[in-house]
Short mmCIF file of N, CA and C and ligand atoms in Angstrom, two decimals:
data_model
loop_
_atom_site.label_atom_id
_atom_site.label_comp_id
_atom_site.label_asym_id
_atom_site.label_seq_id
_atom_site.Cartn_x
_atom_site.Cartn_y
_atom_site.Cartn_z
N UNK A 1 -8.68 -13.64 5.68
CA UNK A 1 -8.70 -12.93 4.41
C UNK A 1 -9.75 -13.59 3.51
N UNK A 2 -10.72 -12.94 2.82
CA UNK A 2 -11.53 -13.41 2.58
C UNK A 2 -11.30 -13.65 0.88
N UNK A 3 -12.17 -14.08 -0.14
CA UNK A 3 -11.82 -14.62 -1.62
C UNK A 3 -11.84 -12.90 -2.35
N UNK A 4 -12.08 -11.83 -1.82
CA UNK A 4 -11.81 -10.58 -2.46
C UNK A 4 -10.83 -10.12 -2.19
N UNK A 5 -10.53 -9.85 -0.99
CA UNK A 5 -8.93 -9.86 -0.70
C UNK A 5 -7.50 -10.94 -1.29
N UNK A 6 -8.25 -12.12 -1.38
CA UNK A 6 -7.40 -12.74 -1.81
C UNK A 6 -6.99 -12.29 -3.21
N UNK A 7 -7.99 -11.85 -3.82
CA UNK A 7 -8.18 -11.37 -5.37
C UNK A 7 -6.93 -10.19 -5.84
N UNK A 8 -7.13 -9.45 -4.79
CA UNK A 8 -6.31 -8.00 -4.86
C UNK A 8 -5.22 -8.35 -4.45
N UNK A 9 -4.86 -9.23 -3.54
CA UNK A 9 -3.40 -9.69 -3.49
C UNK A 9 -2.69 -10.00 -4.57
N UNK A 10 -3.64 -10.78 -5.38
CA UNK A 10 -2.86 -11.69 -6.78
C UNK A 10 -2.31 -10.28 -7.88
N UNK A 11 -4.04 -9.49 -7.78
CA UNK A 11 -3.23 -8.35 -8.63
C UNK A 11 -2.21 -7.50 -8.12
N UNK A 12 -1.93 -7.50 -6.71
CA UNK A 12 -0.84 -6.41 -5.90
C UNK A 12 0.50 -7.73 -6.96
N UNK A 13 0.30 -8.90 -6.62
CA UNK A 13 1.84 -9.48 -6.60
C UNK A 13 1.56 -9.23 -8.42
N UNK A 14 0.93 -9.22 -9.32
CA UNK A 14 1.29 -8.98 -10.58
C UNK A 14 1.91 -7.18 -10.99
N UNK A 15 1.29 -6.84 -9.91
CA UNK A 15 1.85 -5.10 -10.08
C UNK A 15 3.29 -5.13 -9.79
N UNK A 16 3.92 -6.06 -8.56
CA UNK A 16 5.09 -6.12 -8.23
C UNK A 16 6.26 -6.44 -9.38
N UNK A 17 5.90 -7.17 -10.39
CA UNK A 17 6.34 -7.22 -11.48
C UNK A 17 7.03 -6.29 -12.53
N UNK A 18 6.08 -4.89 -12.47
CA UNK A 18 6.72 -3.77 -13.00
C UNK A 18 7.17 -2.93 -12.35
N UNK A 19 7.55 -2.63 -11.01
CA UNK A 19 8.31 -2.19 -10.15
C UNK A 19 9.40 -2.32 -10.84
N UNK A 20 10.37 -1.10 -10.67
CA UNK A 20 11.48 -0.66 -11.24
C UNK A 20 12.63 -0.32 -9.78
N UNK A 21 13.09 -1.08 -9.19
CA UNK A 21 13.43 -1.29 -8.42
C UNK A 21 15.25 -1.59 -8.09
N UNK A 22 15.70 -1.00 -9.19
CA UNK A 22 17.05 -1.50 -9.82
C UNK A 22 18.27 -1.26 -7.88
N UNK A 23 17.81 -0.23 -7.10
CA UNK A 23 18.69 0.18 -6.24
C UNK A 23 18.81 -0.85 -4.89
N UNK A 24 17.06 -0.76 -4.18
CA UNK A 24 16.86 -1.69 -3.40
C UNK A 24 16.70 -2.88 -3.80
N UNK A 25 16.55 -3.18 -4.98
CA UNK A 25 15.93 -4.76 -5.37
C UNK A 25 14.89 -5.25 -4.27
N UNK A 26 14.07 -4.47 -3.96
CA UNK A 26 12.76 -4.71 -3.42
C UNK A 26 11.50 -4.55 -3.84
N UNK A 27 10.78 -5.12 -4.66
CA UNK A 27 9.49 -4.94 -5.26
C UNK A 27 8.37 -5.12 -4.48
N UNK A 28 7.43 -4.07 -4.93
CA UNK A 28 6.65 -3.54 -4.36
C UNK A 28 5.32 -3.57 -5.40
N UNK A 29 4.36 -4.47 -5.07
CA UNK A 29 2.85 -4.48 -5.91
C UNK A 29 2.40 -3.86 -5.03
N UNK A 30 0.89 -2.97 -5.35
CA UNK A 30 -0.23 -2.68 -4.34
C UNK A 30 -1.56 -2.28 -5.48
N UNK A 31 -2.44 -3.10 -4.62
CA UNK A 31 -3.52 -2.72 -5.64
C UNK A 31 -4.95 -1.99 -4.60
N UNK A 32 -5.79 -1.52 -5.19
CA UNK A 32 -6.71 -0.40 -4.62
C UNK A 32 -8.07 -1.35 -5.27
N UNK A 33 -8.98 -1.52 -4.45
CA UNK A 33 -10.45 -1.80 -4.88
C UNK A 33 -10.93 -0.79 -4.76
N UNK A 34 -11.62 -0.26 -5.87
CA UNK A 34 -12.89 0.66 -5.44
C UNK A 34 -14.45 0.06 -6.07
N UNK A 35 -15.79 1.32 -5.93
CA UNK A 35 -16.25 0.75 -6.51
C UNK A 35 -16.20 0.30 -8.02
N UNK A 36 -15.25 1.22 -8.66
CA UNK A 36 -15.32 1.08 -10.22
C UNK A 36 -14.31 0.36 -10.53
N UNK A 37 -13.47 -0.42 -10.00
CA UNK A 37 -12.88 -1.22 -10.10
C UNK A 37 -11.61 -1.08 -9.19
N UNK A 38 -10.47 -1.99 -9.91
CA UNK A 38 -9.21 -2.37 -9.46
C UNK A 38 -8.13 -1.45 -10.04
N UNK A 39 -7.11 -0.85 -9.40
CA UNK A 39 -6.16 0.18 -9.35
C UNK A 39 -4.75 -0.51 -9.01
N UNK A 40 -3.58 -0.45 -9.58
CA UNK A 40 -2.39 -0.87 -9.29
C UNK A 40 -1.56 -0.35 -9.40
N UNK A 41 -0.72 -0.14 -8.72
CA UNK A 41 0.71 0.55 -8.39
C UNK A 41 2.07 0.10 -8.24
N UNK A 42 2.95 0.00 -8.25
CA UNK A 42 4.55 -0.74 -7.87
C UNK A 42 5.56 0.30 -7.49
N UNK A 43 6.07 0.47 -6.77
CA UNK A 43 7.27 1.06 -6.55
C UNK A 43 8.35 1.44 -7.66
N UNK A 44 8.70 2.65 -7.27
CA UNK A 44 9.45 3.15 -8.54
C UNK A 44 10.36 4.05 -8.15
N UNK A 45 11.67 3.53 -8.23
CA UNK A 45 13.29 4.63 -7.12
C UNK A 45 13.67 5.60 -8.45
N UNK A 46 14.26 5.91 -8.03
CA UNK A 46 15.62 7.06 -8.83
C UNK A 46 16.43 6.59 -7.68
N UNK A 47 18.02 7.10 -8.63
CA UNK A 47 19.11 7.18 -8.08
C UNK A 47 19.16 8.28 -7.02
N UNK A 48 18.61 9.21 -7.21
CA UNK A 48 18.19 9.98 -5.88
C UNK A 48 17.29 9.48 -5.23
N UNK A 49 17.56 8.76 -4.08
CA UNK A 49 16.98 8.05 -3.48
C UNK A 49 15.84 8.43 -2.74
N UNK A 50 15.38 9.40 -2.42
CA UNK A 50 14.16 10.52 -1.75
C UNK A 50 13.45 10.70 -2.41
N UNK A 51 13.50 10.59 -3.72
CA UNK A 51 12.24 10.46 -5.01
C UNK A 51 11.60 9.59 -5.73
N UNK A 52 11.74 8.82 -4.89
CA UNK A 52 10.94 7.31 -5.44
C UNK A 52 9.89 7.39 -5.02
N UNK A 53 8.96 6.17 -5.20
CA UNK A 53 7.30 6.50 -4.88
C UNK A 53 6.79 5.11 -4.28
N UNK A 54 6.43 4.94 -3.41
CA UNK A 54 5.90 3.16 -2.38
C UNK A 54 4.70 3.05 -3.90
N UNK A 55 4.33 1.60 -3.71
CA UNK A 55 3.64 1.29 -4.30
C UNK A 55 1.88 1.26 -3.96
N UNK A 56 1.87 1.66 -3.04
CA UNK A 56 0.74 2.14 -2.51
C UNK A 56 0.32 3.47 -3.06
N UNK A 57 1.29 4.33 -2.63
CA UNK A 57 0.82 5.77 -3.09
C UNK A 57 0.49 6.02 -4.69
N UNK A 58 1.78 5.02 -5.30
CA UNK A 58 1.13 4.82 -7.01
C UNK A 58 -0.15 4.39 -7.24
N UNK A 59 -0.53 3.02 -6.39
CA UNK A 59 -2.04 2.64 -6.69
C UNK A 59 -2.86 3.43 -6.24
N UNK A 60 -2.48 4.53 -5.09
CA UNK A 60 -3.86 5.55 -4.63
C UNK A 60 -3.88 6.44 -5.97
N UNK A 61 -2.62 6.65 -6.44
CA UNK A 61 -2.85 8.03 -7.39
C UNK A 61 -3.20 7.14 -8.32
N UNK A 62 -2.90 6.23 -8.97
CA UNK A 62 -3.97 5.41 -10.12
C UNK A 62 -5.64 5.65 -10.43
N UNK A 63 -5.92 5.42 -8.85
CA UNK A 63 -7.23 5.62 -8.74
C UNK A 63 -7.15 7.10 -8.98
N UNK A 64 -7.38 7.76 -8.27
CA UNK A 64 -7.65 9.34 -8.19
C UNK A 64 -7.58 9.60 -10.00
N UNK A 65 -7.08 8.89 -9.92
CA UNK A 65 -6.65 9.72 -11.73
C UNK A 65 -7.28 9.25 -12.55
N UNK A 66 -8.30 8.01 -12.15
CA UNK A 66 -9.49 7.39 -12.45
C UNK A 66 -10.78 8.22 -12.16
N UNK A 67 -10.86 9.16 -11.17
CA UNK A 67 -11.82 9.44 -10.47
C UNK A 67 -12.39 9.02 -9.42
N UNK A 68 -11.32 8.00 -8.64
CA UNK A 68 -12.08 7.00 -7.50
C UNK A 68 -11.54 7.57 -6.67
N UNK A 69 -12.65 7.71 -5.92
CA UNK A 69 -12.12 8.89 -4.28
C UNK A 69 -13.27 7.71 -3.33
N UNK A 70 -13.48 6.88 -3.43
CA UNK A 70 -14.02 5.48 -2.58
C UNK A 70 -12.88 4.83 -2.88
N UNK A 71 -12.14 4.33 -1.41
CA UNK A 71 -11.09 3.20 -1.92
C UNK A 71 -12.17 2.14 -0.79
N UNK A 72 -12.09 0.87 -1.02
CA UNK A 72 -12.89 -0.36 -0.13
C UNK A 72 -11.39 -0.62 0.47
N UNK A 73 -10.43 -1.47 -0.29
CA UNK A 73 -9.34 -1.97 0.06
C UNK A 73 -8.55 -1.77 -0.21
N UNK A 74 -7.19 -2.20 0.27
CA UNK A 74 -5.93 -1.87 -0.74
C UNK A 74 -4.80 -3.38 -0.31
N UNK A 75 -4.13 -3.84 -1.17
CA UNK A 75 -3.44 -5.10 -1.05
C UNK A 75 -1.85 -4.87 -1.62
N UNK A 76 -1.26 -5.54 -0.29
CA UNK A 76 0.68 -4.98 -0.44
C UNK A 76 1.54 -6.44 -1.20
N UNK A 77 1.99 -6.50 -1.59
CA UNK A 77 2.65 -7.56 -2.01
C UNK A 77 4.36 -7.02 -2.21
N UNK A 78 5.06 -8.04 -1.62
CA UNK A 78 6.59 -8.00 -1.56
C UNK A 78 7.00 -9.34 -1.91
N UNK A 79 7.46 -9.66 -3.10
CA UNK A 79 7.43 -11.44 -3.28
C UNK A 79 9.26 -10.97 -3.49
N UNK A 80 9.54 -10.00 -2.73
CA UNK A 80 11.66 -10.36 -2.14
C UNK A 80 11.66 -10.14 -0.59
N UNK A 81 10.15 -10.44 0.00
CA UNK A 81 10.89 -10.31 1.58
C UNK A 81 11.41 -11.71 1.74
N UNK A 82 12.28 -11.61 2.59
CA UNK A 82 13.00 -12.94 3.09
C UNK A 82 12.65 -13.27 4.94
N UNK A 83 12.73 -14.49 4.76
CA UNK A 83 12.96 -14.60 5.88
C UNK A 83 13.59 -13.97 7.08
N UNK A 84 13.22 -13.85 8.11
CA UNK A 84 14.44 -12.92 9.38
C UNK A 84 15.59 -14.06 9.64
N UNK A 85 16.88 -13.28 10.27
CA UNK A 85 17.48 -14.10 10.60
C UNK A 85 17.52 -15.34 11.37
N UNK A 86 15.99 -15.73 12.17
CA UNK A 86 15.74 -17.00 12.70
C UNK A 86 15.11 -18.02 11.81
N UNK A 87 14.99 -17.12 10.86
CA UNK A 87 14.30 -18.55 9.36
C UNK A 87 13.32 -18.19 9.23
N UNK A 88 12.21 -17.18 10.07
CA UNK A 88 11.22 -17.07 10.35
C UNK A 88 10.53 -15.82 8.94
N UNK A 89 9.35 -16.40 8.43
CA UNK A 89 8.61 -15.13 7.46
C UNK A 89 8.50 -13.56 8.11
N UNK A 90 8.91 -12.79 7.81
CA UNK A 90 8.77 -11.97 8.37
C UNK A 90 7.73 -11.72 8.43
N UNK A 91 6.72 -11.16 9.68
CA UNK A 91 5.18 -11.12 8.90
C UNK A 91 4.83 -9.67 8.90
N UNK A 92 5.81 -8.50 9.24
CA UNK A 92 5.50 -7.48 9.01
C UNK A 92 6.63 -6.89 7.84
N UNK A 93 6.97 -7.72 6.72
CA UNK A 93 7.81 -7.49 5.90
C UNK A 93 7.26 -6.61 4.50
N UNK A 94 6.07 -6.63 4.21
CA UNK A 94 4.81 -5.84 3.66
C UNK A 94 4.06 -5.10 4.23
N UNK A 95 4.33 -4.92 5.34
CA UNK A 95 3.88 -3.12 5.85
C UNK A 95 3.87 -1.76 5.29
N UNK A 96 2.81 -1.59 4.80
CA UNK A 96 3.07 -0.21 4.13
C UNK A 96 4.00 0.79 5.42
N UNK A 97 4.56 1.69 4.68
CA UNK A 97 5.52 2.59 5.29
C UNK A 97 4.51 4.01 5.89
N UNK A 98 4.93 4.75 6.87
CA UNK A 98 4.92 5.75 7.39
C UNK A 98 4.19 6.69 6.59
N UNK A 99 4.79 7.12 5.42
CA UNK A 99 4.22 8.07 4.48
C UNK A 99 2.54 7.45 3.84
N UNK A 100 3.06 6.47 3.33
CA UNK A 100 1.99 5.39 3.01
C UNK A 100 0.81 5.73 4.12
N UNK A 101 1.32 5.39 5.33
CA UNK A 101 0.03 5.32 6.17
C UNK A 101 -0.80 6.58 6.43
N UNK A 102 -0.43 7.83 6.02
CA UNK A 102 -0.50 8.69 5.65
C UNK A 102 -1.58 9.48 5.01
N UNK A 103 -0.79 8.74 3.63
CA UNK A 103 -1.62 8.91 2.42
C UNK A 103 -3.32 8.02 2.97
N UNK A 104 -3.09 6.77 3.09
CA UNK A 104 -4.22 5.98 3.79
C UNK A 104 -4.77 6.84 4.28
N UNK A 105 -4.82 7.72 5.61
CA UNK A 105 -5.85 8.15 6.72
C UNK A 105 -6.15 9.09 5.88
N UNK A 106 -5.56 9.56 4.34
CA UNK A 106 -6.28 10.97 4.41
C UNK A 106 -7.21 10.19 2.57
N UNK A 107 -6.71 9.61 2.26
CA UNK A 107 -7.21 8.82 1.03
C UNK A 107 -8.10 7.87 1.16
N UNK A 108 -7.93 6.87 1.98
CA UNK A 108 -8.78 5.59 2.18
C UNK A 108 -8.93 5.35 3.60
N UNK A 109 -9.21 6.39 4.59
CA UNK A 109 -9.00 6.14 5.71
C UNK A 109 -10.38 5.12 6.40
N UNK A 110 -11.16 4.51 5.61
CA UNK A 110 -12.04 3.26 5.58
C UNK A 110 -11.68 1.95 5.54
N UNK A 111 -10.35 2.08 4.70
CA UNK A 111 -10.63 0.95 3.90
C UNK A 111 -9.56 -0.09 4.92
N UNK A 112 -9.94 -1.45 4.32
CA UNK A 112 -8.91 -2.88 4.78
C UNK A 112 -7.61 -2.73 4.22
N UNK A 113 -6.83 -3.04 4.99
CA UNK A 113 -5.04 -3.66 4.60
C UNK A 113 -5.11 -4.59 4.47
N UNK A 114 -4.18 -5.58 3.24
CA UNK A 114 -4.33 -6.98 3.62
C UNK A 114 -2.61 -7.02 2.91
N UNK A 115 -1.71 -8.19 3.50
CA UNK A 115 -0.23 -8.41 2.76
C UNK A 115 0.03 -9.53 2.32
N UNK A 116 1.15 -9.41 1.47
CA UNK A 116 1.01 -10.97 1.23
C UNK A 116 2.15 -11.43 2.65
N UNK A 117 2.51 -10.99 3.39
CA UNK A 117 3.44 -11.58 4.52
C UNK A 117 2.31 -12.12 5.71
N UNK A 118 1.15 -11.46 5.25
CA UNK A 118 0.31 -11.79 6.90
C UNK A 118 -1.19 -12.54 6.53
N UNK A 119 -1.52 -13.02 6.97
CA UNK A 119 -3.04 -13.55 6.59
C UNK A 119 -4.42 -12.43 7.30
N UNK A 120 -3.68 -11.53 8.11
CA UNK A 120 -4.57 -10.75 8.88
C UNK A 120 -5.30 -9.41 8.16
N UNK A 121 -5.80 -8.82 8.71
CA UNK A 121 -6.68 -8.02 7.53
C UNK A 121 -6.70 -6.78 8.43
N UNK A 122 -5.72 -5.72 8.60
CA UNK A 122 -5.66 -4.44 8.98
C UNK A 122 -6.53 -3.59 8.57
N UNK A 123 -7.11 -2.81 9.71
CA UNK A 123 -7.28 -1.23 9.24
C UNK A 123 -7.05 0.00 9.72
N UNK A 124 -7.08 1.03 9.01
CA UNK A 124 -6.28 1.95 9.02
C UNK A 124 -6.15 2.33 10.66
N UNK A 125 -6.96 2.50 11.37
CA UNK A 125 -7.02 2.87 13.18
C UNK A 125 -5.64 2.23 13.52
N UNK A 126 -5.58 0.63 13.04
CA UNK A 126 -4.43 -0.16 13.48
C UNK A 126 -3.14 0.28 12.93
N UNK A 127 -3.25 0.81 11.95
CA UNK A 127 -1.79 1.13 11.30
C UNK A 127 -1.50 2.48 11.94
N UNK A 128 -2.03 3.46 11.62
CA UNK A 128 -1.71 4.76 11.81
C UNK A 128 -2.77 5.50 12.91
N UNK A 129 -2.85 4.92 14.13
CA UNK A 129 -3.84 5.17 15.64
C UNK A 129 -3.52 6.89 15.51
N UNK A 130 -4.49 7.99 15.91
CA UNK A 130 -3.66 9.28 16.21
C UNK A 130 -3.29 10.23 14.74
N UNK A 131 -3.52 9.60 13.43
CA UNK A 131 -3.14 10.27 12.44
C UNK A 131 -2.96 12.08 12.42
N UNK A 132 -2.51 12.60 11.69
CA UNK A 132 -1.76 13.63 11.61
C UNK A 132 -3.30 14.26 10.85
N UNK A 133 -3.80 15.48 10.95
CA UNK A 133 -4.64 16.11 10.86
C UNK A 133 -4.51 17.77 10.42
N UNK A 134 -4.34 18.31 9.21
CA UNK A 134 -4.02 19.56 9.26
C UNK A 134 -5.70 20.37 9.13
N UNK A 135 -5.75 21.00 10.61
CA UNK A 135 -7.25 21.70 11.19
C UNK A 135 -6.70 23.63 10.59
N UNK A 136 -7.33 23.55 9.33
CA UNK A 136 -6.95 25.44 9.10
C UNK A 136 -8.55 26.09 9.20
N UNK A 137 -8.21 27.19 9.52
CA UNK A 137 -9.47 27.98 10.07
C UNK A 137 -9.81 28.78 8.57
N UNK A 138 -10.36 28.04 7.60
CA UNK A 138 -10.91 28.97 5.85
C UNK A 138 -11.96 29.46 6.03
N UNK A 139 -12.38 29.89 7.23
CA UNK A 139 -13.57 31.09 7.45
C UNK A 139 -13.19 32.56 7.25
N UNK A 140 -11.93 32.98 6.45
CA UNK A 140 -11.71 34.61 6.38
C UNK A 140 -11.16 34.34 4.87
ZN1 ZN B 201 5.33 3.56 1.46
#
């Protein structure tokens, strides 16, 4: 992970901060580099539990709502994962989720992953290999 990544981590774990998280008590920072700058997001539930939002998808729509349709990176931070039951860090405990990866291939499908659980520096091919593709024929 290099000193820019490291950068966006610090702001993912300060985004984790305003995560509203009252159900899971799991906070969720994520921050977005583009070129015009830095974008942040946190997780945010309702009691209806299907309407909450990952903190990723908040920092993509941050940007967008900036005008940044270049994402470079994006950085996950979870400062309540715990250990697994062998004592061990979990190191896929900041994995963006399914939907998340998603949003990625069709938003930032360029850009680096980086977590605060892993020192490794993902990209999108690795997360979401095969992505989901909607091919419509707007020639009529
Ligand atoms: Zn997610």
């Amino acid at each position: 992970m290099n000193e820019a990544q490291q950068n966006l981590l610090q702001e993912a774990t300060r985004a984790a901060e305003l995560a509203y998280a009252p159900y899971s008590r799991f906070r969720v920072g994520a921050a977005v580099l583009t070129p015009g700058g830095v974008f942040s997001g946190a997780n945010i539930e309702t009691a209806s539990t299907n309407l909450g939002i990952c903190a990723e998808r908040a920092a993509l729509t941050h940007a967008r709502m900036r005008g940044e349709q270049k994402i470079v990176g994006i950085a996950v931070s979870c400062p309540d994962v715990r250990p697994n039951e062998d004592g061990v860090d979990d190191e896929y405990g900041a994995m963006p989720c399914g939907a998340c990866r998603q949003w990625l291939a069709e938003l930032a499908p360029s850009a680096w992953v980086v977590t605060s659980t892993s020192d490794k520096v993902y990209l999108l091919e690795d997360l979401l290999p095969c992505a989901f593709k909607l091919h419509m024929d707007n020639s009529s």
